[in-house]
CSV table of C-alpha atoms in Angstrom, one decimal:
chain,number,residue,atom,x,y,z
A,1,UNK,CA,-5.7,43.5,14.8
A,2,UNK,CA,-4.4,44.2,10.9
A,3,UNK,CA,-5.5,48.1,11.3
A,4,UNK,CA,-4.0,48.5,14.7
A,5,UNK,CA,-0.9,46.9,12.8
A,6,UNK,CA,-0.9,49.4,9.8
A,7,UNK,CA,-1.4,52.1,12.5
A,8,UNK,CA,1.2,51.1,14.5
A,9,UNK,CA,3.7,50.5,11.7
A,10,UNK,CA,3.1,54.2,10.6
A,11,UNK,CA,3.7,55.6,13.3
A,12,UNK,CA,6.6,53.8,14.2
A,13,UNK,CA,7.9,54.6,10.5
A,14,UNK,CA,7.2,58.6,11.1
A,15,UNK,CA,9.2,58.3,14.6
A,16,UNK,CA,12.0,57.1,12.6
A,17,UNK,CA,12.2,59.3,9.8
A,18,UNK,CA,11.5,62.0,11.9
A,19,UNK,CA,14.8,61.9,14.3
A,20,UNK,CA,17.0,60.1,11.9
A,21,UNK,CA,20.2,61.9,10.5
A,22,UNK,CA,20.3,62.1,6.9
A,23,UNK,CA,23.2,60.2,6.4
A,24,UNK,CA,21.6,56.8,8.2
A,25,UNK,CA,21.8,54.1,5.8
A,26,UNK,CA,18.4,52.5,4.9
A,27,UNK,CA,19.0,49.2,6.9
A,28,UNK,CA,19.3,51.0,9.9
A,29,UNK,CA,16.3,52.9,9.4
A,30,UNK,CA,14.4,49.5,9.0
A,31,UNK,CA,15.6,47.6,11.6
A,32,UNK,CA,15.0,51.1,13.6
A,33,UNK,CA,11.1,50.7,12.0
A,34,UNK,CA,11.2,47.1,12.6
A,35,UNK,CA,12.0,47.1,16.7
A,36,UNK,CA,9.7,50.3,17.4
A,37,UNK,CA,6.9,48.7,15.9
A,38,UNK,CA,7.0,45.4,17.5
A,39,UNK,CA,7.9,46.7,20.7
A,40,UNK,CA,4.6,49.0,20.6
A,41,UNK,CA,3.0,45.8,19.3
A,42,UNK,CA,3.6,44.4,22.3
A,43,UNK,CA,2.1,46.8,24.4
A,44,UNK,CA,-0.9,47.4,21.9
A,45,UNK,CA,-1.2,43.4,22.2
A,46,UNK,CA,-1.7,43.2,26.2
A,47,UNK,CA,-4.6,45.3,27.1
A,48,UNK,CA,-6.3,43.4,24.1
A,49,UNK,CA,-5.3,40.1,25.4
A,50,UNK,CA,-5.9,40.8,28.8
A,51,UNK,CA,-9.8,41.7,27.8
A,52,UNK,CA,-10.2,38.4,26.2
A,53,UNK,CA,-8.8,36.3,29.2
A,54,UNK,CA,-11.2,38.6,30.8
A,55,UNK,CA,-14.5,37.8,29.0
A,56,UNK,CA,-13.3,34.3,29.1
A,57,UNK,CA,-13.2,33.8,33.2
A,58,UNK,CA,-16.4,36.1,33.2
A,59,UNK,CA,-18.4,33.1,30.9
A,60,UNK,CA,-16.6,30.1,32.3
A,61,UNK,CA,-17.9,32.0,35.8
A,62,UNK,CA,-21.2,32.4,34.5
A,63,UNK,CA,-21.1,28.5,33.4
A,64,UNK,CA,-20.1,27.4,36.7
A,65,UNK,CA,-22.8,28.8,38.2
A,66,UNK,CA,-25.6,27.9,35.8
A,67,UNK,CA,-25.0,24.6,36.7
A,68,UNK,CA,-25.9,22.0,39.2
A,69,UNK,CA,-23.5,22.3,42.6
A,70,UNK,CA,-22.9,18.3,42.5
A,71,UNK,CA,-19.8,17.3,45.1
A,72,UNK,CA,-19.7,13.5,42.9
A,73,UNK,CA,-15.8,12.8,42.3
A,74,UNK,CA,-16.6,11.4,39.2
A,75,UNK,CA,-18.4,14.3,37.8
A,76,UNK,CA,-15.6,16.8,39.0
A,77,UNK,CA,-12.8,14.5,37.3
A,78,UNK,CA,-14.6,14.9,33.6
A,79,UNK,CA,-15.0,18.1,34.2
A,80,UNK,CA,-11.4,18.7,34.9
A,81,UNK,CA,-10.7,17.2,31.8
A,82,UNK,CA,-13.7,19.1,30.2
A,83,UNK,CA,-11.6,22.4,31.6
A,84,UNK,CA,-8.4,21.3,30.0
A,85,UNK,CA,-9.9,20.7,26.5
A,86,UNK,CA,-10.8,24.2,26.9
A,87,UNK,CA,-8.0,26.0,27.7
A,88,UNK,CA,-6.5,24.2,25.0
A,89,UNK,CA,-9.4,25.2,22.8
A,90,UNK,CA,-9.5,28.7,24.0
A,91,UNK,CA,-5.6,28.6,23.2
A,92,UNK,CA,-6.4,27.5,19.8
A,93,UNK,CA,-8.9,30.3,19.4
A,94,UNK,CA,-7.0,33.3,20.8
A,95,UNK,CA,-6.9,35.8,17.8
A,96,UNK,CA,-3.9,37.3,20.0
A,97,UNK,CA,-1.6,34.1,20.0
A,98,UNK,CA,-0.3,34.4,16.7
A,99,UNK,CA,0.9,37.8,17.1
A,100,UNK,CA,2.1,37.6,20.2
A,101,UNK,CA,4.5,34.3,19.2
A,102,UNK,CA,5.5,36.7,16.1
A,103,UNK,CA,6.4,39.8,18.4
A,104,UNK,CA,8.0,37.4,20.9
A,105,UNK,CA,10.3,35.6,19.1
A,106,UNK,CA,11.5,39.1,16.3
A,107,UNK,CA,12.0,41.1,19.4
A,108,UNK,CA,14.3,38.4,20.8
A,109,UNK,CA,16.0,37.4,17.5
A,110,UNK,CA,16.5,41.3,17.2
A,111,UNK,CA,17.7,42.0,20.6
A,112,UNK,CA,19.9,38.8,20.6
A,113,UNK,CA,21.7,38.4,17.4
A,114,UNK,CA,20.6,41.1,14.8
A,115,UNK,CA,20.9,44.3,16.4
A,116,UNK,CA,23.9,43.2,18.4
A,117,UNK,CA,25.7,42.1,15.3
A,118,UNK,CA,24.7,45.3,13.4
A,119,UNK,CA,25.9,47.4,15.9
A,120,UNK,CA,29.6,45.4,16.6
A,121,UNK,CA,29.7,45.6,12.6
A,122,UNK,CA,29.2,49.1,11.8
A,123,UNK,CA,31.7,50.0,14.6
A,124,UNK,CA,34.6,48.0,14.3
A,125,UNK,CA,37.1,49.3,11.9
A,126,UNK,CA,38.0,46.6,9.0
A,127,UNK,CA,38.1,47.6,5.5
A,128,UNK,CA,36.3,45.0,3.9
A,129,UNK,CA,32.7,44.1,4.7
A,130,UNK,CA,33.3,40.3,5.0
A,131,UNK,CA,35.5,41.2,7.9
A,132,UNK,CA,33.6,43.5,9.6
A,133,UNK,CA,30.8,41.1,9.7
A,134,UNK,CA,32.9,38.2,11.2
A,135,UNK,CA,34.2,40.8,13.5
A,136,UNK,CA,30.8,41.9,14.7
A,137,UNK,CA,29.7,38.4,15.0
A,138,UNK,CA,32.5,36.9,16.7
A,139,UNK,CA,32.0,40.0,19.7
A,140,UNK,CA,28.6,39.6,19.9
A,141,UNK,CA,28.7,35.7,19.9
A,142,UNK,CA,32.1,36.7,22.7
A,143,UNK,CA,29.2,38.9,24.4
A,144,UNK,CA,26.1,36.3,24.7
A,145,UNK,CA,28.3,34.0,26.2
A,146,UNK,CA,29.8,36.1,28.7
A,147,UNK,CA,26.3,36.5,29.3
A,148,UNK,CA,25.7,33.1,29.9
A,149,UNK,CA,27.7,32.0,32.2
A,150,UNK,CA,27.5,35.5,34.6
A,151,UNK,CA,23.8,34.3,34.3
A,152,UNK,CA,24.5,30.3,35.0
A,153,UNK,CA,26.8,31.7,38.1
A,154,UNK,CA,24.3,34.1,39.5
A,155,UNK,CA,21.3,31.0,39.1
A,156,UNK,CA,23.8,29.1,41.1
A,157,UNK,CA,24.7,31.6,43.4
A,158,UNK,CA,21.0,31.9,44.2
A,159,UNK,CA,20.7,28.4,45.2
């Protein structure tokens, strides 16, 4: 996964610097970097996860099978529990869970807070930077919650 990373990262970094204007200040340019790359990270990340779920039914298949075909209630209770401690096992060992909780939760912070904020600060026209961040962070904080409740309406709406 760390070379698909690197790759990724690079390429993402050449997009950037590519079609960016001269004049863009650095930050911008990194937090450019930092959402194309996670957001192709997450779409590098599923094919890759889906294989292992794959291979994962296709040996838990071949272990059903290799066994006896037993119909004792007993037998099938334990091995419920035998099939929970391995989903939490193959949980444990999914070389993709990591990164996806990583890509998951930057993307969101990004989307959410950062990029919002960024943006609302860079275009609001106070002189001082102090005041253009609270500005920018009291719209988009004004924004999430309008948001909010259009969302708790429609879920009640819905109901």
């Amino acid at each position: 996964l760390l070379p698909l990373a690197i790759l990724l990262l690079l390429v993402s970094t050449w997009f950037v610097l590519y079609y960016a204007k001269r004049k863009t200040p650095i930050f911008i340019i990194l937090l450019s970097i930092i959402s194309f790359g996670l957001g192709s990270a997450a779409v590098a990340l599923l094919p890759i996860d889906l294989s292992y779920a794959a291979s994962l039914s296709n040996a838990a298949a071949a272990d059903d099978n290799g066994g006896e075909n037993d119909n004792n209630d007993a037998q099938q209770n334990n091995n419920q529990d035998g099939d929970d401690q391995n989903n939490n096992n193959n949980l444990d060992n999914n070389p993709t869970y990591i990164p996806w909780k990583i890509t998951y939760w930057t993307t969101f912070l990004l989307a959410w807070l950062i990029l919002p904020i960024t943006r609302e600060t860079l275009l609001n026209g106070h002189f001082t930077l102090l005041q253009r961040i609270r500005n920018g962070f009291t719209k988009s904080i004004k924004a999430i919650l309008l948001m909010s409740v259009c969302g708790f309406i429609a879920v009640i709406a819905m109901a």
